[in-house]
Coordinates of C-alpha atoms and ligand atoms in Angstrom, one line a residue:
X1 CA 0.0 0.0 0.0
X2 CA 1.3 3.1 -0.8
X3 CA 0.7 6.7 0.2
X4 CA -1.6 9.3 -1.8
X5 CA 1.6 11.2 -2.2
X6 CA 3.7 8.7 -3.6
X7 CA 0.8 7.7 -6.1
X8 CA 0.0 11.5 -7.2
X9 CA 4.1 11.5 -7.9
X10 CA 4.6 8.3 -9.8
X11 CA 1.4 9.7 -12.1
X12 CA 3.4 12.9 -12.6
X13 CA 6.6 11.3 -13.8
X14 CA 4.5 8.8 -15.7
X15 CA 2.2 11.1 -17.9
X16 CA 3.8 12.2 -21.4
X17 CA 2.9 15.7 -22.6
X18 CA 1.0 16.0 -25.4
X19 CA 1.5 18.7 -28.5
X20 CA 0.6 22.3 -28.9
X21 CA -2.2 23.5 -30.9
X22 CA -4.0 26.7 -31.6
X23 CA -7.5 27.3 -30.5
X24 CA -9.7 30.1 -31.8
X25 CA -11.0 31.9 -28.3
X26 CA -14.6 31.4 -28.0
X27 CA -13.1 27.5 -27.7
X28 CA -10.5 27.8 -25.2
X29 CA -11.9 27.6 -21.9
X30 CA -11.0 24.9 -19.9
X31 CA -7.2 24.4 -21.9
X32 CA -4.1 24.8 -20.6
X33 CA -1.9 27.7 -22.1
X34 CA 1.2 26.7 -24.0
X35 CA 2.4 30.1 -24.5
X36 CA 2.8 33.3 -21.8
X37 CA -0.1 36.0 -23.2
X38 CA 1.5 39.5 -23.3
X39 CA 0.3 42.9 -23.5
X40 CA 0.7 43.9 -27.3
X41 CA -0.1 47.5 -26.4
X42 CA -0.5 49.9 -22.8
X43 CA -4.0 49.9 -21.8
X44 CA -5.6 51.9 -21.7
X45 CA -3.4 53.1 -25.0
X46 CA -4.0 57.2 -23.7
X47 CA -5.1 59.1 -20.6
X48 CA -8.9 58.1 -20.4
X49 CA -12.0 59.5 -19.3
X50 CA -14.4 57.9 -17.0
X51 CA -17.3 60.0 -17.2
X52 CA -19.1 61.8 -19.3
X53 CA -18.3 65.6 -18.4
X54 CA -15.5 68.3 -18.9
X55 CA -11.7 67.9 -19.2
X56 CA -10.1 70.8 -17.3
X57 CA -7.1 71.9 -15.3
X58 CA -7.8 70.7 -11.7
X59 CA -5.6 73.7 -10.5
X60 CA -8.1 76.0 -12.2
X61 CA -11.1 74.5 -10.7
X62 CA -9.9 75.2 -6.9
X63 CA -12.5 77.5 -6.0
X64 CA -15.5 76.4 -7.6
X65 CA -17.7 77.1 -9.1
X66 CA -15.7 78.8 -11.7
X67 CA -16.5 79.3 -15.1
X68 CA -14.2 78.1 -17.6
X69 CA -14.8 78.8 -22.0
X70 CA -15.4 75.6 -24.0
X71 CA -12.6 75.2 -26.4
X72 CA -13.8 71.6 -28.5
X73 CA -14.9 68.3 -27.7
X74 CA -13.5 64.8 -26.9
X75 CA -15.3 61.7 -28.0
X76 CA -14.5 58.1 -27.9
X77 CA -13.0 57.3 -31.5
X78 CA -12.1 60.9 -31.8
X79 CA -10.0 62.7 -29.4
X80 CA -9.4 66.4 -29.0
X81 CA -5.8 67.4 -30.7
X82 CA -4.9 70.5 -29.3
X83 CA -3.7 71.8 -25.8
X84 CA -6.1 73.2 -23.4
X85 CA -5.1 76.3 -21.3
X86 CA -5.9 77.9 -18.1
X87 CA -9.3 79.0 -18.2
X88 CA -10.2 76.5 -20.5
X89 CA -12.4 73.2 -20.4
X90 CA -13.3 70.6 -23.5
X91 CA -16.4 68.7 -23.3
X92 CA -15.4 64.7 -22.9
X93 CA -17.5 61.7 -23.2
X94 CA -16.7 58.2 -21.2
X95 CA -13.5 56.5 -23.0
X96 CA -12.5 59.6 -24.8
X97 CA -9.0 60.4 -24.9
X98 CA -8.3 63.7 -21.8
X99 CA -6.4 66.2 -24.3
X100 CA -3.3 67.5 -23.3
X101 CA -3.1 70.5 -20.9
X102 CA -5.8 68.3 -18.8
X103 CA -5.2 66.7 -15.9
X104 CA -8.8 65.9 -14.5
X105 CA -12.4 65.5 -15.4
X106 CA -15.6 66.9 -13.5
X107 CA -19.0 64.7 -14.5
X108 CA -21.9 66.3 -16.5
X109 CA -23.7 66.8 -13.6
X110 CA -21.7 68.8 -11.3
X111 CA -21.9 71.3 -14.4
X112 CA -24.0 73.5 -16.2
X113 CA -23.5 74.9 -19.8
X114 CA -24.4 78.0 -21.4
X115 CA -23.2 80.6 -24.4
X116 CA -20.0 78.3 -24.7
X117 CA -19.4 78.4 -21.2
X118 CA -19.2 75.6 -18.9
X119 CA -19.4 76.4 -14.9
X120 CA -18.0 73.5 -13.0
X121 CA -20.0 73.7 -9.6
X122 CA -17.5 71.4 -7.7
X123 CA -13.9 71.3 -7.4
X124 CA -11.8 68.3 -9.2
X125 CA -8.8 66.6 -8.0
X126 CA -6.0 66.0 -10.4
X127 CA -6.8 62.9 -12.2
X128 CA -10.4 62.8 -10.6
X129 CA -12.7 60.5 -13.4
X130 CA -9.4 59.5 -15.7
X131 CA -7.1 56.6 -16.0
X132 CA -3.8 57.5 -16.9
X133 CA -1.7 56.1 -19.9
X134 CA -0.7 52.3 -19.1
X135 CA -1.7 52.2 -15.8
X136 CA -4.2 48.7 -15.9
X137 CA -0.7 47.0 -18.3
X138 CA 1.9 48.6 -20.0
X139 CA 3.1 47.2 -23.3
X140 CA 4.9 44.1 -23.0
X141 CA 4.1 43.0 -19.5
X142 CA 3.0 39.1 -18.8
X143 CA -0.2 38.8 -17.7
X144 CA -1.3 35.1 -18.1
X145 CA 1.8 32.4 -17.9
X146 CA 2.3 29.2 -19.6
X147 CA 0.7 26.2 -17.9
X148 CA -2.6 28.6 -16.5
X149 CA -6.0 27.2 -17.5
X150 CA -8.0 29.5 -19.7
X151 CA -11.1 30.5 -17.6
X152 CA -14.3 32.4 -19.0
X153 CA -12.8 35.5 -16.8
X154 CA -9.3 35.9 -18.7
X155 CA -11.2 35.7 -22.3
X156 CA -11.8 39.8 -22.2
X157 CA -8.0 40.0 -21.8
X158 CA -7.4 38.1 -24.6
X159 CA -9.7 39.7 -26.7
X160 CA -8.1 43.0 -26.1
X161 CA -4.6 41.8 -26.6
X162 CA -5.3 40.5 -30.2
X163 CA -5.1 37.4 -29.4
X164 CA -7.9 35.9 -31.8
X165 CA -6.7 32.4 -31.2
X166 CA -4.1 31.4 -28.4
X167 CA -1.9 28.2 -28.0
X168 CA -3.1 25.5 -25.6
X169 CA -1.6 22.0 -25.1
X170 CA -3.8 19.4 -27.1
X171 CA -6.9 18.0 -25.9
X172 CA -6.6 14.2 -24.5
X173 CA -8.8 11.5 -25.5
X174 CA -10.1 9.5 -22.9
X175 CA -11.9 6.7 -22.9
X176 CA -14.5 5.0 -20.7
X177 CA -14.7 1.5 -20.2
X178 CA -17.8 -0.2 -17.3
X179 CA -17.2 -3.7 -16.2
X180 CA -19.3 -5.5 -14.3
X181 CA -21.8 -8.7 -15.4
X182 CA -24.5 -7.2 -13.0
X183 CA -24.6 -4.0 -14.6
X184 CA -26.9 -2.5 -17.5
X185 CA -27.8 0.4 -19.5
X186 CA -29.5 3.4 -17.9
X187 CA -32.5 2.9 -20.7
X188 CA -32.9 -0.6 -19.3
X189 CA -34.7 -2.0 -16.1
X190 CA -32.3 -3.8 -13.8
X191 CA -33.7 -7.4 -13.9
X192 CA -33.1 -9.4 -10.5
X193 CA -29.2 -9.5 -9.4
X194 CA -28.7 -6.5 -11.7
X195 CA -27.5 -2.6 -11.6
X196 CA -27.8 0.7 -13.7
X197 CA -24.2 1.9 -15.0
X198 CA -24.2 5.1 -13.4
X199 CA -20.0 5.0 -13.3
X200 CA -19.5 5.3 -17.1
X201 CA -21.8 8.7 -17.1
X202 CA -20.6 10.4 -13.9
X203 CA -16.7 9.7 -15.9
X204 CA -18.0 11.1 -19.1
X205 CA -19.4 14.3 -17.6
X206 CA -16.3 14.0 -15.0
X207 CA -13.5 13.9 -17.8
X208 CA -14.9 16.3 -20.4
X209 CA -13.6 19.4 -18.7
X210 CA -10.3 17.9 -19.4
X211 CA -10.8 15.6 -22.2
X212 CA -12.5 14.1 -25.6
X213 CA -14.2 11.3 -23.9
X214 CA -15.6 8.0 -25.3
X215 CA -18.0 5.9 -23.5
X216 CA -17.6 2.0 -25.0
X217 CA -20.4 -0.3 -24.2
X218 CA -20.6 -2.2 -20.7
X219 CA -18.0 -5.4 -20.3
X220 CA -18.8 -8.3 -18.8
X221 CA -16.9 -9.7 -16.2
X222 CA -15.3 -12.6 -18.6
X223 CA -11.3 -12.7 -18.7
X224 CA -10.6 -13.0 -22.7
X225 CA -13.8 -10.5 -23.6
X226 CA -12.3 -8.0 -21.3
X227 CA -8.8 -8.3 -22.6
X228 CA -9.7 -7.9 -25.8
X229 CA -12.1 -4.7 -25.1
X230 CA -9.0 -3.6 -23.7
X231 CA -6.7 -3.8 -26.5
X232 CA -9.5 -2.3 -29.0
X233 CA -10.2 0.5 -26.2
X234 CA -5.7 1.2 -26.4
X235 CA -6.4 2.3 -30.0
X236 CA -8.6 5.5 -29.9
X237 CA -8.0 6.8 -26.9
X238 CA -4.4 8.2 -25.1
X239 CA -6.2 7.3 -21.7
X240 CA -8.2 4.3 -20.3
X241 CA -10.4 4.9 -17.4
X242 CA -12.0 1.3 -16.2
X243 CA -14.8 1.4 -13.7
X244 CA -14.6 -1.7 -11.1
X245 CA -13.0 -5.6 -11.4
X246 CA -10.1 -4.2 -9.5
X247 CA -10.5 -6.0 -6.1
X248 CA -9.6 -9.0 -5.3
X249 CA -13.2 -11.1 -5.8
X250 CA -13.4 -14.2 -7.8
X251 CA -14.6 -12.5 -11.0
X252 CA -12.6 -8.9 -10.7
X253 CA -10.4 -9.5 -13.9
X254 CA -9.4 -6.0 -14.7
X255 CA -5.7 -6.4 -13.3
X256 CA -5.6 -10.2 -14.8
X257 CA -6.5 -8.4 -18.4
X258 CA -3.7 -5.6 -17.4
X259 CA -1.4 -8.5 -16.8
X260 CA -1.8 -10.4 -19.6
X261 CA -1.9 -7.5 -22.4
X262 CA 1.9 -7.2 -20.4
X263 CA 1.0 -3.4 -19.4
X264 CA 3.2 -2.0 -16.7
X265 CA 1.3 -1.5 -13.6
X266 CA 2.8 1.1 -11.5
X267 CA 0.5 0.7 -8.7
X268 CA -2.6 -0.6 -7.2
X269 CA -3.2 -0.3 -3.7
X270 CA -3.3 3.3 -2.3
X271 CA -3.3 4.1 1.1
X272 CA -6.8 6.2 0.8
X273 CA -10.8 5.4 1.8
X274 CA -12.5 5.2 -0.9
X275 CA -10.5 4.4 -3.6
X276 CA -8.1 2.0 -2.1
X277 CA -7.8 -0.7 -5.0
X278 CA -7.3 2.0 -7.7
X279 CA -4.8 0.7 -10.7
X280 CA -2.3 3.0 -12.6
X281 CA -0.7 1.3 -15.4
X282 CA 1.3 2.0 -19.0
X283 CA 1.1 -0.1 -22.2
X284 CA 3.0 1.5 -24.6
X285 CA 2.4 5.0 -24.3
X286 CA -1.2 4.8 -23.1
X287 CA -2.3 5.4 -19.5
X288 CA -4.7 3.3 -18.2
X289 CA -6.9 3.3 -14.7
X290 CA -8.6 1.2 -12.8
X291 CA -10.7 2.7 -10.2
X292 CA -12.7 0.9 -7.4
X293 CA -16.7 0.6 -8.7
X294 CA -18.2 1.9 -6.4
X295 CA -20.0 4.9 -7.6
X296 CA -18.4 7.4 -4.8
X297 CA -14.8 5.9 -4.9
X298 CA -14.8 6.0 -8.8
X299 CA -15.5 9.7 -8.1
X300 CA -12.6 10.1 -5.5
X301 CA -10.2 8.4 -7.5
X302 CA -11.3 10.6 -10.6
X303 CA -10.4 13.5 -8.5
X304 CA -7.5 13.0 -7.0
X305 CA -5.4 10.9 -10.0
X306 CA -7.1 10.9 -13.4
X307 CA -7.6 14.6 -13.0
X308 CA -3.8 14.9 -12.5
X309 CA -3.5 12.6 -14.9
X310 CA -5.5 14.5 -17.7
X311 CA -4.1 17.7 -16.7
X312 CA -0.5 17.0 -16.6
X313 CA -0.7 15.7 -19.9
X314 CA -1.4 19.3 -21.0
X315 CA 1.4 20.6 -18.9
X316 CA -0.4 22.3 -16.1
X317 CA 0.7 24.3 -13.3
X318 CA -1.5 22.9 -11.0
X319 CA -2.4 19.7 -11.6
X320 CA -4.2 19.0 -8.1
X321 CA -7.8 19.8 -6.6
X322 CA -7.7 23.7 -4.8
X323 CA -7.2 23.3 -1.0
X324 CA -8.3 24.8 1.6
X325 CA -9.1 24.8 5.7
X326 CA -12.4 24.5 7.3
X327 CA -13.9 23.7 10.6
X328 CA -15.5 20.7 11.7
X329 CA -19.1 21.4 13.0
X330 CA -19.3 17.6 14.1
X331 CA -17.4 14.3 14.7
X332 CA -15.6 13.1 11.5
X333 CA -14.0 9.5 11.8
X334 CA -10.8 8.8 10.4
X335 CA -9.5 5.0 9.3
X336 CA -7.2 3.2 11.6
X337 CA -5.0 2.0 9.0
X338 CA -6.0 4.8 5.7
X339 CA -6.0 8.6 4.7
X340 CA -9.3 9.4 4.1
X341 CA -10.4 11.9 1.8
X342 CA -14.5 12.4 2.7
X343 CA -17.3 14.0 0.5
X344 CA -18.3 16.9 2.8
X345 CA -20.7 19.9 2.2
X346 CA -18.9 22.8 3.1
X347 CA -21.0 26.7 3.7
X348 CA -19.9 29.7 5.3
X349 CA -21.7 30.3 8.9
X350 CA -23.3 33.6 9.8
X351 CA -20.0 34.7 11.3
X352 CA -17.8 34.0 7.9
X353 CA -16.4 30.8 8.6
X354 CA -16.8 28.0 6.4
X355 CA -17.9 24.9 7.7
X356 CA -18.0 21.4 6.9
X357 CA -21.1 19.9 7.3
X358 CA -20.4 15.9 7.4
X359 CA -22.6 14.1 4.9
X360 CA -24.1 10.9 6.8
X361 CA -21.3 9.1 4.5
X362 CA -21.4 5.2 5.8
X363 CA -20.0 3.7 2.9
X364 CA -18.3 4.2 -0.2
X365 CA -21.3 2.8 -2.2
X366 CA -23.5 5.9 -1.0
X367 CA -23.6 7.9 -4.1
X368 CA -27.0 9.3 -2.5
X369 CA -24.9 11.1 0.1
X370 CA -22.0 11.9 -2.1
X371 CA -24.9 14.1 -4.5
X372 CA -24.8 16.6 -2.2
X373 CA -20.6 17.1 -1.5
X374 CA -19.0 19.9 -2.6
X375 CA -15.5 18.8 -1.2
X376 CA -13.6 16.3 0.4
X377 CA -12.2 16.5 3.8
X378 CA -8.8 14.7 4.5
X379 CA -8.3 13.1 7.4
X380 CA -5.2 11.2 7.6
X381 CA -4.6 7.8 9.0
X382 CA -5.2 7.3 12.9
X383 CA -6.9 10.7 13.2
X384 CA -10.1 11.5 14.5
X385 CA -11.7 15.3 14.2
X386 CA -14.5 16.8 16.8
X387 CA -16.9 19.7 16.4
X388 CA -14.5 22.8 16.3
X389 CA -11.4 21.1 14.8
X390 CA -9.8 22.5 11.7
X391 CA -9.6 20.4 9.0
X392 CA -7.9 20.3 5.9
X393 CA -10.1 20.4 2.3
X394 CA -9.9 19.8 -1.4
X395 CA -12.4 21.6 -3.6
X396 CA -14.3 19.3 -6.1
X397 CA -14.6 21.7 -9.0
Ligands
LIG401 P1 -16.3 -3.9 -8.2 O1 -15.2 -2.9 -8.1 O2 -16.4 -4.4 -9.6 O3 -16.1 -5.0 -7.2 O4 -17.6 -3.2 -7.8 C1 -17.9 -2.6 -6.6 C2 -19.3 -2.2 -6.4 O5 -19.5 -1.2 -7.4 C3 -20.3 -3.3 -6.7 O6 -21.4 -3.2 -5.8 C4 -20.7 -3.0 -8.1 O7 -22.0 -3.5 -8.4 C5 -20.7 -1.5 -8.2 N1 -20.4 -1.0 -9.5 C6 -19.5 -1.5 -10.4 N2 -19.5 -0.9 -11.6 C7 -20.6 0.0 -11.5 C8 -21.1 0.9 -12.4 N3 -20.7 1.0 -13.7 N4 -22.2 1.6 -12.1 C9 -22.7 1.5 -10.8 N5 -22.2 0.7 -9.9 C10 -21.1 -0.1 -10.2
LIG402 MG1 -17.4 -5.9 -10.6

């Protein structure tokens, strides 16, 4: 049995990196960046007005109200060229460019206008309503690195850098492979002795933020048919995900198959409840994992290794679930001889703090439960927590 550590770091020096490609930017979200995005120009690209109102010399607007001569207009798309001078005010319009000579702008409605004459009726501030030249980026700064996932909140700052399509690492292609002789399709009813495949779904809807997925038809739990599903299985996809037939029960013939295609198996007992029988393995260059069928430890083991898995392969900079603190609100039992990594429901309390509300989590079958978790709580081997106790999390997101 080995640690959770030691499994995250042999999938890390296991995982090859897959090619570059380039990614029109309505498409991107979710990738991993391949190139650093850089500022192609300062923004904003000229001393900018935030209101709609009159450019003036702050100085000259000390003790308002004062009356100051119109001398032009700035709009957005067409600035005002010349130089303004004491005594002097040009009428400006929000994201126009603040002519020279200007150094502030008073809003529209702390003025009033007449015979070409503007009387500003409250004092300004140097650079009150205006952004100067290159003060959100300047030209040639980094803003996103290599290895960042694109996210729907850094697409704006592409758009406005030029960048019409960016590079991302490669998509991979997963596929998703449910074993089991007592499970069926979820159009069918489950006859006596028989199950609804709810594992190959949850993975499909799982491994799309990271991948192309493939969902093959349910395998039954027969040594040669499985082998051979297997090996057709290798061919269109760069990474195998197998739902249960990795225990140690009469008819669990997922590592047997693993064996006998002669695929390296790196590990396949993991010091973690649920997910303890998880299988890493390599034939060829294809990854391959066997997770635990139960329906929560499948979803564990997605989590903490295929995720990794999926993301490394793009090159990621973080490759693991966000973590976090948050305090126990009641007992949470630990495994004598296990890490545990728990579905909680976490929510922030009246006073701020965020809470973990234990989910009444018996078994690793309780997929009912685990509907409602929004994180997993570690709790490492031996430990207890009681109400009060600050435990670590891992965001599912
Ligand atoms: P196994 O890992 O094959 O021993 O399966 C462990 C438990 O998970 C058994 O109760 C199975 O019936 C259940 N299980 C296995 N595969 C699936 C699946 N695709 N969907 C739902 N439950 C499953
Ligand atoms: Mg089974």
């Amino acid at each position: 049995m080995i640690p959770i550590s030691e499994a995250l770091k042999i999938i890390r020096n296991r995982v090859g990196k897959l090619s570059t490609e380039k990614v029109g930017i309505a498409q991107c979200c979710g990738r991993v960046l391949t190139e650093e995005i850089r500022a192609d120009m300062d923004l904003p690209p000229f001393n900018r007005s935030q209101m709609d109102g009159f450019a003036v010399k702050a100085n000259d607007t000390k003790n308002a109200p004062v009356k100051l001569k119109i001398v032009g207009e700035s709009s957005a798309g067409k600035g005002f060229d010349g130089k303004i001078k004491t005594g002097e005010a040009v009428r400006i319009m929000t994201g126009a460019r603040v002519p020279d000579g200007a150094n502030a702008v008073q809003k529209v409605e702390f003025t009033t206008e007449s015979d070409g004459f503007i009387t500003i009726l409250e004092t300004t501030k140097p650079k009150q309503s205006m952004v100067n030249r290159a003060e959100e980026i300047k030209k040639g700064a980094k803003i996103f690195d290599k290895g960042e996932i694109i996210t729907e909140q850094k697409i704006a700052v592409l758009a406005s850098f030029g960048y019409a399509e960016v590079k991302v690492a490669k998509k991979p292609k997963a596929a998703i492979l449910a074993t089991g002789s007592e499970i069926v399709e979820i159009t069918e009813k489950p006859k006596q002795d028989q199950i609804r495949n709810s594992n190959s779904i949850m993975l499909k809807v799982l491994a799309e933020k990271y991948a192309d997925v493939e969902v093959l038809p349910i395998v039954k739990d027969e040594l040669q048919n499985l082998k051979s599903k297997i090996q057709n299985a290798l061919e269109i996809c760069d990474v195998l995900i197998i739902s249960g037939g990795v225990s140690v029960g009469d008819y669990d013939f997922t590592k047997p198959a693993l064996w006998s295609l002669g695929a390296e198996i790196f590990f396949e007992k993991i010091s973690l409840k649920p997910g303890k029988p998880t299988v890493f393995a390599k034939l060829d260059d294809k990854l391959i994992f066997g997770l635990p069928g139960n329906p929560v430890s499948v979803a564990v083991s997605f989590y903490l290794f295929v995720r990794t898995a999926l993301l490394k392969m793009q090159n990621a900079a973080n490759c693991e679930l966000k973590q976090s603190y948050a305090v126990a609100s009641a007992k949470i039992k630990g495994a004598k001889e296990r890490d545990c990594f728990l579905p909680v429901q976490i929510e922030t309390d009246k006073d701020g703090k965020l809470i973990i509300e234990s989910l009444r989590f018996s078994s690793s079958s309780n997929f009912i439960a685990f509907s409602s978790a929004n994180a997993l709580a570690f709790v490492p081997q031996g430990e207890n927590y009681a109400p009060g106790d600050v435990v670590e999390i891992a965001y599912l997101t």
